[in-house]
Short mmCIF file of C-alpha atoms and ligand atoms in Angstrom, two decimals:
data_model
loop_
_atom_site.label_atom_id
_atom_site.label_comp_id
_atom_site.label_asym_id
_atom_site.label_seq_id
_atom_site.Cartn_x
_atom_site.Cartn_y
_atom_site.Cartn_z
CA MET A 1 4.67 32.97 -26.91
CA ALA A 2 3.50 29.40 -26.32
CA GLU A 3 3.97 27.79 -22.93
CA ARG A 4 7.08 25.65 -22.61
CA PHE A 5 6.92 22.25 -20.87
CA ASP A 6 9.62 19.79 -19.85
CA ARG A 7 7.82 16.87 -21.43
CA ILE A 8 4.65 16.15 -23.39
CA TRP A 9 3.23 12.65 -23.79
CA HIS A 10 0.84 12.63 -26.74
CA ASN A 11 -1.09 10.12 -28.82
CA ALA A 12 -2.05 8.40 -25.57
CA ARG A 13 -5.20 6.97 -24.08
CA LEU A 14 -5.68 8.09 -20.49
CA ALA A 15 -7.32 6.31 -17.57
CA THR A 16 -7.29 9.44 -15.41
CA MET A 17 -9.02 7.72 -12.44
CA ARG A 18 -10.46 11.10 -11.50
CA ALA A 19 -13.16 10.82 -8.86
CA ASP A 20 -15.35 13.36 -10.66
CA ARG A 21 -15.53 11.25 -13.85
CA PRO A 22 -17.36 7.92 -14.33
CA ASP A 23 -15.54 4.57 -14.50
CA LEU A 24 -11.84 5.11 -15.22
CA GLY A 25 -12.23 8.70 -16.39
CA GLU A 26 -11.01 7.59 -19.83
CA ILE A 27 -9.81 10.02 -22.48
CA GLU A 28 -9.32 8.42 -25.90
CA ARG A 29 -7.07 11.02 -27.54
CA GLY A 30 -5.11 12.23 -24.56
CA VAL A 31 -2.16 14.42 -23.74
CA ILE A 32 -0.13 14.87 -20.56
CA ALA A 33 2.20 17.84 -20.18
CA ALA A 34 4.59 18.24 -17.24
CA ARG A 35 7.03 20.71 -15.82
CA GLY A 36 9.12 20.57 -12.66
CA GLY A 37 7.90 17.04 -11.96
CA HIS A 38 4.24 18.08 -11.86
CA ILE A 39 1.39 17.52 -14.28
CA LEU A 40 0.29 20.84 -15.79
CA TYR A 41 -2.20 19.32 -18.20
CA ALA A 42 -3.90 15.92 -18.44
CA GLY A 43 -6.79 15.86 -20.86
CA GLY A 44 -7.97 15.68 -24.43
CA ALA A 45 -5.69 16.61 -27.34
CA ALA A 46 -8.44 18.81 -28.76
CA ASP A 47 -8.22 21.20 -25.78
CA PHE A 48 -4.42 21.31 -25.71
CA PRO A 49 -2.61 24.08 -27.62
CA ALA A 50 -1.21 22.62 -30.85
CA ASP A 51 1.81 24.93 -30.68
CA ALA A 52 2.79 23.94 -27.12
CA ASP A 53 6.55 23.70 -26.83
CA ALA A 54 8.51 21.07 -24.84
CA ILE A 55 12.08 19.93 -24.31
CA GLU A 56 10.92 16.42 -25.14
CA ARG A 57 7.80 15.13 -26.91
CA ILE A 58 6.95 11.46 -26.46
CA ASP A 59 4.67 9.70 -28.92
CA CYS A 60 2.82 7.04 -26.93
CA GLU A 61 1.58 5.32 -30.11
CA GLY A 62 -1.90 4.84 -28.67
CA ARG A 63 -0.72 3.21 -25.43
CA TRP A 64 -2.74 3.55 -22.21
CA ILE A 65 -1.48 5.75 -19.37
CA THR A 66 -2.67 5.27 -15.79
CA PRO A 67 -1.49 7.08 -12.67
CA GLY A 68 1.64 5.48 -11.21
CA LEU A 69 0.45 2.66 -8.95
CA VAL A 70 0.25 3.03 -5.16
CA ASP A 71 0.93 0.06 -2.84
CA CYS A 72 -0.59 1.43 0.36
CA HIS A 73 0.09 -1.49 2.75
CA THR A 74 3.42 -3.34 2.91
CA HIS A 75 5.83 -4.76 5.46
CA LEU A 76 8.62 -4.58 2.88
CA VAL A 77 11.53 -4.14 5.30
CA TYR A 78 12.41 -7.17 7.46
CA GLY A 79 15.21 -9.59 8.24
CA GLY A 80 15.36 -13.32 7.56
CA ASN A 81 13.48 -15.68 5.31
CA ARG A 82 10.39 -17.77 6.07
CA ALA A 83 10.42 -20.09 3.04
CA HIS A 84 11.56 -23.00 5.20
CA GLU A 85 8.57 -22.52 7.49
CA PHE A 86 6.30 -22.68 4.42
CA GLU A 87 8.03 -25.91 3.42
CA LEU A 88 7.49 -27.43 6.88
CA ARG A 89 3.84 -26.39 6.94
CA LEU A 90 3.22 -28.06 3.59
CA LYS A 91 4.67 -31.26 5.07
CA GLY A 92 2.03 -31.06 7.79
CA ALA A 93 3.98 -29.43 10.64
CA SER A 94 1.82 -27.89 13.36
CA TYR A 95 2.07 -24.31 14.60
CA GLU A 96 3.90 -25.54 17.71
CA GLU A 97 6.38 -27.58 15.68
CA ILE A 98 7.11 -24.55 13.50
CA ALA A 99 7.55 -22.34 16.58
CA ARG A 100 9.92 -24.94 18.07
CA ALA A 101 11.91 -24.96 14.81
CA GLY A 102 12.33 -21.18 15.28
CA GLY A 103 9.58 -20.12 12.84
CA GLY A 104 6.74 -17.63 13.05
CA ILE A 105 6.86 -13.89 13.59
CA VAL A 106 9.35 -14.44 16.44
CA SER A 107 11.92 -15.56 13.87
CA THR A 108 11.38 -12.43 11.76
CA VAL A 109 11.75 -10.24 14.85
CA ALA A 110 14.98 -12.00 15.84
CA ALA A 111 16.43 -11.70 12.31
CA THR A 112 15.36 -8.04 12.01
CA ARG A 113 16.98 -7.18 15.35
CA LYS A 114 20.21 -8.80 14.15
CA ALA A 115 20.28 -6.98 10.78
CA SER A 116 22.06 -3.66 10.22
CA GLU A 117 20.22 -0.85 8.46
CA ALA A 118 22.29 -1.50 5.32
CA GLU A 119 21.34 -5.19 5.43
CA LEU A 120 17.66 -4.34 5.84
CA VAL A 121 17.84 -2.00 2.84
CA ALA A 122 19.72 -4.55 0.71
CA SER A 123 17.18 -7.31 1.40
CA ALA A 124 14.20 -5.02 0.76
CA LEU A 125 15.45 -3.61 -2.55
CA PRO A 126 14.66 -6.69 -4.71
CA ARG A 127 11.11 -6.66 -3.33
CA LEU A 128 10.81 -2.95 -4.01
CA ASP A 129 12.22 -3.46 -7.51
CA ALA A 130 9.55 -6.06 -8.23
CA LEU A 131 6.87 -3.49 -7.33
CA ILE A 132 8.56 -0.71 -9.30
CA GLY A 133 8.83 -3.03 -12.31
CA GLU A 134 5.03 -3.07 -12.44
CA GLY A 135 4.62 0.70 -12.45
CA VAL A 136 4.44 1.38 -8.70
CA THR A 137 5.52 4.94 -7.81
CA THR A 138 4.35 5.21 -4.16
CA VAL A 139 4.88 2.53 -1.49
CA GLU A 140 3.90 2.44 2.15
CA VAL A 141 6.29 0.55 4.45
CA LYS A 142 5.58 -0.42 8.06
CA SER A 143 7.83 -1.20 10.97
CA GLY A 144 6.64 -3.86 13.42
CA TYR A 145 9.40 -6.47 13.33
CA GLY A 146 11.63 -4.70 15.84
CA LEU A 147 9.26 -4.39 18.79
CA ASP A 148 11.88 -2.38 20.62
CA ALA A 149 12.63 1.32 20.11
CA GLU A 150 16.04 0.86 18.54
CA THR A 151 15.03 -1.76 15.95
CA GLU A 152 11.70 -0.13 15.11
CA MET A 153 13.58 3.09 14.35
CA ARG A 154 16.20 1.24 12.31
CA GLN A 155 13.43 -0.42 10.28
CA LEU A 156 11.73 2.95 9.62
CA SER A 157 15.05 4.57 8.76
CA ALA A 158 15.78 1.72 6.32
CA ALA A 159 12.33 2.23 4.80
CA ARG A 160 12.95 5.96 4.36
CA SER A 161 16.32 5.30 2.74
CA LEU A 162 14.69 3.04 0.11
CA GLY A 163 13.39 6.31 -1.35
CA ARG A 164 16.97 7.53 -1.75
CA HIS A 165 18.04 4.30 -3.48
CA ARG A 166 15.18 4.21 -5.98
CA PRO A 167 12.95 6.79 -7.73
CA VAL A 168 9.85 6.09 -5.66
CA ALA A 169 7.86 7.88 -2.94
CA ILE A 170 7.99 6.05 0.43
CA ARG A 171 5.42 6.59 3.20
CA THR A 172 6.23 5.02 6.55
CA SER A 173 3.96 3.72 9.31
CA PHE A 174 5.08 2.94 12.85
CA LEU A 175 3.63 -0.46 13.80
CA GLY A 176 5.13 -1.01 17.24
CA ALA A 177 1.79 -2.53 18.31
CA HIS A 178 2.16 -5.42 15.83
CA ALA A 179 2.93 -8.30 18.19
CA LEU A 180 4.16 -8.90 21.71
CA PRO A 181 7.92 -9.37 21.94
CA VAL A 182 9.17 -12.45 23.81
CA GLU A 183 10.81 -10.36 26.55
CA ALA A 184 7.42 -8.77 27.44
CA ASP A 185 6.60 -12.12 29.01
CA GLY A 186 2.92 -12.01 28.08
CA ASP A 187 2.26 -8.56 29.58
CA LYS A 188 0.50 -6.74 26.75
CA ASP A 189 -0.49 -3.70 28.82
CA ARG A 190 3.06 -3.04 29.93
CA TYR A 191 4.29 -3.39 26.33
CA ILE A 192 1.62 -0.93 25.09
CA ASP A 193 2.88 1.46 27.78
CA LEU A 194 6.33 1.17 26.25
CA VAL A 195 4.91 1.75 22.75
CA CYS A 196 3.02 4.88 23.85
CA LYS A 197 5.50 6.42 26.26
CA GLU A 198 8.88 5.56 24.76
CA MET A 199 8.81 4.12 21.25
CA LEU A 200 6.21 6.39 19.65
CA PRO A 201 7.60 9.69 21.04
CA ALA A 202 11.12 8.69 19.89
CA VAL A 203 9.86 7.79 16.41
CA ALA A 204 7.89 11.05 16.20
CA LYS A 205 10.85 13.12 17.41
CA ALA A 206 13.05 11.62 14.68
CA ALA A 207 10.25 12.26 12.14
CA LEU A 208 10.51 8.64 10.99
CA ALA A 209 6.78 7.91 10.64
CA ASP A 210 4.03 9.43 8.50
CA ALA A 211 1.34 7.43 10.32
CA VAL A 212 0.78 5.06 13.24
CA ASP A 213 -0.63 1.56 12.75
CA ALA A 214 -1.67 -1.23 15.12
CA PHE A 215 -2.81 -4.87 14.91
CA MET A 216 -6.10 -5.29 16.76
CA GLU A 217 -6.91 -8.99 17.04
CA GLY A 218 -7.27 -11.79 19.58
CA ILE A 219 -3.69 -12.85 18.83
CA ALA A 220 -2.46 -9.25 19.03
CA PHE A 221 -3.94 -6.26 20.89
CA SER A 222 -7.38 -5.39 22.30
CA ALA A 223 -9.62 -2.43 21.44
CA GLU A 224 -8.62 -0.73 24.68
CA GLN A 225 -4.89 -1.19 24.01
CA THR A 226 -5.29 -0.03 20.41
CA ALA A 227 -7.18 3.07 21.57
CA ARG A 228 -4.27 3.95 23.87
CA VAL A 229 -1.86 3.81 20.94
CA PHE A 230 -4.22 5.97 18.86
CA GLU A 231 -4.58 8.53 21.66
CA ALA A 232 -0.80 8.77 21.89
CA ALA A 233 -0.59 9.24 18.11
CA ARG A 234 -3.25 11.96 18.28
CA VAL A 235 -1.25 13.87 20.90
CA LEU A 236 1.75 13.77 18.56
CA GLY A 237 -0.35 14.85 15.57
CA LEU A 238 0.14 11.62 13.61
CA PRO A 239 -2.71 10.05 11.59
CA VAL A 240 -3.62 6.43 12.32
CA LYS A 241 -4.52 3.25 10.43
CA LEU A 242 -5.44 -0.20 11.68
CA HIS A 243 -5.07 -3.92 10.92
CA ALA A 244 -8.73 -4.61 11.71
CA ASP A 245 -11.18 -7.51 11.75
CA GLN A 246 -8.88 -9.89 9.86
CA LEU A 247 -9.51 -13.07 11.84
CA SER A 248 -12.48 -12.04 13.99
CA ASN A 249 -14.82 -9.09 14.47
CA LEU A 250 -13.59 -7.17 17.51
CA GLY A 251 -15.07 -3.90 16.23
CA GLY A 252 -11.82 -2.76 14.61
CA ALA A 253 -13.51 -0.93 11.74
CA ALA A 254 -15.65 1.11 14.15
CA LEU A 255 -12.66 1.92 16.36
CA ALA A 256 -10.64 3.06 13.33
CA ALA A 257 -13.58 5.26 12.29
CA LYS A 258 -13.87 6.71 15.80
CA PHE A 259 -10.27 7.93 15.47
CA SER A 260 -10.86 9.18 11.89
CA ALA A 261 -8.26 6.68 10.68
CA LEU A 262 -6.88 7.11 7.18
CA SER A 263 -7.63 3.44 6.59
CA ALA A 264 -8.75 0.20 8.16
CA ASP A 265 -7.08 -2.78 6.56
CA HIS A 266 -7.99 -6.50 5.96
CA LEU A 267 -11.65 -6.26 7.23
CA GLU A 268 -12.70 -9.82 6.35
CA HIS A 269 -14.92 -9.96 9.46
CA THR A 270 -16.23 -6.37 9.43
CA ASP A 271 -20.02 -6.09 9.73
CA GLU A 272 -22.35 -3.58 8.12
CA ALA A 273 -22.31 -1.24 11.15
CA GLY A 274 -18.52 -1.12 10.86
CA ALA A 275 -18.79 -0.29 7.15
CA ALA A 276 -21.30 2.48 7.87
CA ALA A 277 -19.02 3.97 10.55
CA MET A 278 -16.08 3.95 8.13
CA ALA A 279 -18.20 5.71 5.50
CA ARG A 280 -19.12 8.48 7.95
CA ALA A 281 -15.48 8.93 8.99
CA GLY A 282 -14.09 8.83 5.43
CA THR A 283 -11.86 5.88 6.41
CA VAL A 284 -10.62 3.87 3.40
CA ALA A 285 -11.10 0.08 3.36
CA VAL A 286 -7.76 -1.44 2.34
CA LEU A 287 -8.37 -4.97 1.08
CA LEU A 288 -5.49 -7.45 1.07
CA PRO A 289 -6.37 -10.47 -1.07
CA GLY A 290 -2.78 -11.78 -0.97
CA ALA A 291 -3.05 -12.56 2.74
CA PHE A 292 -6.60 -13.93 2.28
CA TYR A 293 -5.23 -16.28 -0.39
CA PHE A 294 -2.00 -17.28 1.33
CA ILE A 295 -3.54 -18.23 4.68
CA ARG A 296 -6.51 -19.77 2.84
CA GLU A 297 -9.17 -17.63 4.50
CA THR A 298 -12.78 -18.28 3.57
CA GLN A 299 -14.51 -15.23 5.10
CA LYS A 300 -14.50 -12.45 2.50
CA PRO A 301 -14.53 -8.72 3.28
CA PRO A 302 -18.01 -7.14 2.97
CA VAL A 303 -17.45 -5.52 -0.44
CA GLU A 304 -21.21 -5.18 -1.00
CA ALA A 305 -21.62 -3.23 2.27
CA PHE A 306 -18.66 -0.99 1.39
CA ARG A 307 -20.30 -0.24 -1.97
CA LYS A 308 -23.70 0.38 -0.39
CA HIS A 309 -22.32 2.84 2.16
CA GLY A 310 -19.82 4.46 -0.20
CA VAL A 311 -16.64 3.36 1.59
CA PRO A 312 -13.65 3.89 -0.72
CA MET A 313 -11.81 0.59 -1.35
CA ALA A 314 -8.06 0.28 -1.89
CA LEU A 315 -6.04 -2.84 -2.77
CA ALA A 316 -2.50 -3.55 -1.60
CA THR A 317 0.02 -6.41 -1.51
CA ASP A 318 0.49 -6.58 2.30
CA CYS A 319 3.97 -7.84 1.30
CA ASN A 320 5.26 -9.62 4.43
CA PRO A 321 7.18 -12.83 5.14
CA GLY A 322 4.49 -14.60 7.19
CA SER A 323 1.11 -14.26 5.52
CA SER A 324 1.57 -12.52 2.15
CA PRO A 325 4.93 -12.92 0.40
CA LEU A 326 3.48 -10.98 -2.54
CA THR A 327 5.32 -8.35 -4.55
CA SER A 328 2.86 -7.92 -7.44
CA LEU A 329 0.17 -5.26 -7.34
CA LEU A 330 -1.08 -6.56 -10.71
CA LEU A 331 -1.70 -9.95 -9.11
CA ALA A 332 -3.34 -8.22 -6.12
CA MET A 333 -5.78 -6.65 -8.60
CA ASN A 334 -6.53 -9.99 -10.22
CA MET A 335 -7.13 -11.50 -6.76
CA GLY A 336 -9.35 -8.54 -5.82
CA ALA A 337 -11.50 -9.36 -8.84
CA THR A 338 -11.48 -13.17 -8.67
CA LEU A 339 -11.58 -13.64 -4.88
CA PHE A 340 -13.53 -10.55 -3.75
CA ARG A 341 -15.57 -9.89 -6.94
CA MET A 342 -14.38 -6.30 -7.26
CA THR A 343 -14.98 -4.68 -10.64
CA VAL A 344 -12.19 -3.61 -12.99
CA ALA A 345 -12.84 0.05 -12.12
CA GLU A 346 -12.75 -0.75 -8.38
CA CYS A 347 -9.48 -2.70 -8.73
CA LEU A 348 -7.78 0.06 -10.73
CA ALA A 349 -9.03 2.77 -8.39
CA GLY A 350 -7.85 0.57 -5.52
CA VAL A 351 -4.21 0.69 -6.63
CA THR A 352 -4.27 4.37 -7.67
CA ARG A 353 -6.75 6.93 -6.31
CA GLU A 354 -7.93 5.01 -3.23
CA GLY A 355 -4.42 3.79 -2.39
CA ALA A 356 -3.31 7.43 -2.38
CA ARG A 357 -6.33 8.37 -0.24
CA ALA A 358 -5.44 5.60 2.25
CA LEU A 359 -2.02 7.26 2.66
CA GLY A 360 -3.36 10.80 2.90
CA VAL A 361 -1.56 11.80 -0.32
CA LEU A 362 -4.53 12.11 -2.69
CA ASP A 363 -3.77 15.80 -3.19
CA GLU A 364 -0.42 14.89 -4.80
CA ALA A 365 -0.82 11.41 -6.35
CA GLY A 366 -3.32 8.76 -7.43
CA THR A 367 -4.99 10.41 -10.41
CA LEU A 368 -3.95 12.09 -13.67
CA GLU A 369 -4.77 15.71 -12.86
CA ALA A 370 -3.06 19.07 -13.17
CA GLY A 371 -1.21 19.98 -10.00
CA LYS A 372 -0.28 16.43 -8.98
CA TRP A 373 3.12 14.78 -9.28
CA CYS A 374 3.73 13.48 -12.79
CA ASP A 375 3.83 9.79 -11.75
CA LEU A 376 2.72 7.65 -14.69
CA ALA A 377 2.51 4.03 -15.77
CA ILE A 378 2.41 3.54 -19.54
CA TRP A 379 1.05 0.17 -20.63
CA ASP A 380 1.17 -2.03 -23.75
CA ILE A 381 -2.48 -3.03 -23.58
CA GLU A 382 -5.59 -2.66 -25.70
CA ARG A 383 -7.87 -1.93 -22.75
CA PRO A 384 -7.33 -1.30 -19.02
CA ALA A 385 -9.24 -4.48 -18.07
CA GLU A 386 -6.14 -6.45 -19.19
CA LEU A 387 -4.28 -5.15 -16.13
CA VAL A 388 -6.79 -6.98 -13.94
CA TYR A 389 -7.57 -9.93 -16.19
CA ARG A 390 -4.16 -11.39 -16.93
CA ILE A 391 -2.21 -13.47 -14.41
CA GLY A 392 1.58 -13.34 -14.14
CA PHE A 393 1.99 -11.01 -17.09
CA ASN A 394 3.50 -7.55 -16.92
CA PRO A 395 2.62 -5.22 -19.82
CA LEU A 396 4.40 -2.16 -18.41
CA HIS A 397 5.99 -0.16 -21.23
CA ARG A 398 7.44 2.74 -19.22
CA ARG A 399 7.21 4.11 -15.73
CA VAL A 400 7.52 7.84 -15.07
CA TRP A 401 8.28 9.21 -11.60
CA ARG A 402 8.04 12.94 -11.03
CA GLY A 403 8.10 13.69 -14.73
CA LYS A 404 11.13 11.52 -15.60
ZN1 ZN B 501 -0.19 -5.89 7.24
#
């Protein structure tokens, strides 16, 4: 008797994004068969049994299927709105004037502390829906706008509950070491103590974080302070990632590599030694062209060095109210190509396979392969390059999450 599947998608063209195939791992006459939410077959029609039975057969009419997209770096959950600050800045207001008018990260922290969990979820859902509407099936969400144990945990809990409101996989990162709260009165070391000894253990105990992140920068925390956070994460068995080398080269990429970080993110100022260290550690370079564009950076990440050393590159929105109010992974791909000169294959791998690798979920998502979740994006396009080439256009035909 022939094997019975839940669903079969046939007459499709597949961009499998498998690492063991060249380019996009394309299959011209492709079939995907799923059962129980998992892919059981993703390959050529010629090798698929013609008599295979399924509850539902879907004729894709020659459309392209990619893995469901992965946005591996977002600050999706926050309170407040910074559009007014943008308006003031365009009128020539200085940083100090904006701070005096209640702007900056301080304003987001204040608004996030004031918001209930339900309010945080409600304000994040339209942003999440924008991502989902472009075929995103896995989203990472960071805390970092609470900067006290209670609010950081509420932010992470709100992030987790997004996955109960929408059919999407949510991965959370605890980013207590994002900025110094006003009440710390300039004492970064004492605040890092609080992060390591109180906030992080409480977050870990409540199982609210899948990873631990930090912001290592002149305006944030030093290498020594970051290392303390990473040591504390290691003791609790949590993987780490890092906002590294965005505005200056403090050796963030090398520090992330030293702690075998899942990813180092931003990396505009990373040097070749940092790239080589990341390659040795298997740390993914997460590039965030939305922030580069929005704050009008000129220093580009060392894409050539990442290629030379074989560092996997991911692309993400960095969706946040201060430096990247971006909720389009398609636009992030276009920016990766136009601003950073990434190839079409690099951009597509960046929002699928390498995004999944940056979250430590490559064994369950990110490529079209038997055994992985059946997370698919089905596109009305003639060739995959259109997903990178077009600006402000969404050719998503259907999105499939866990086989549905
Ligand atoms: Zn970020």
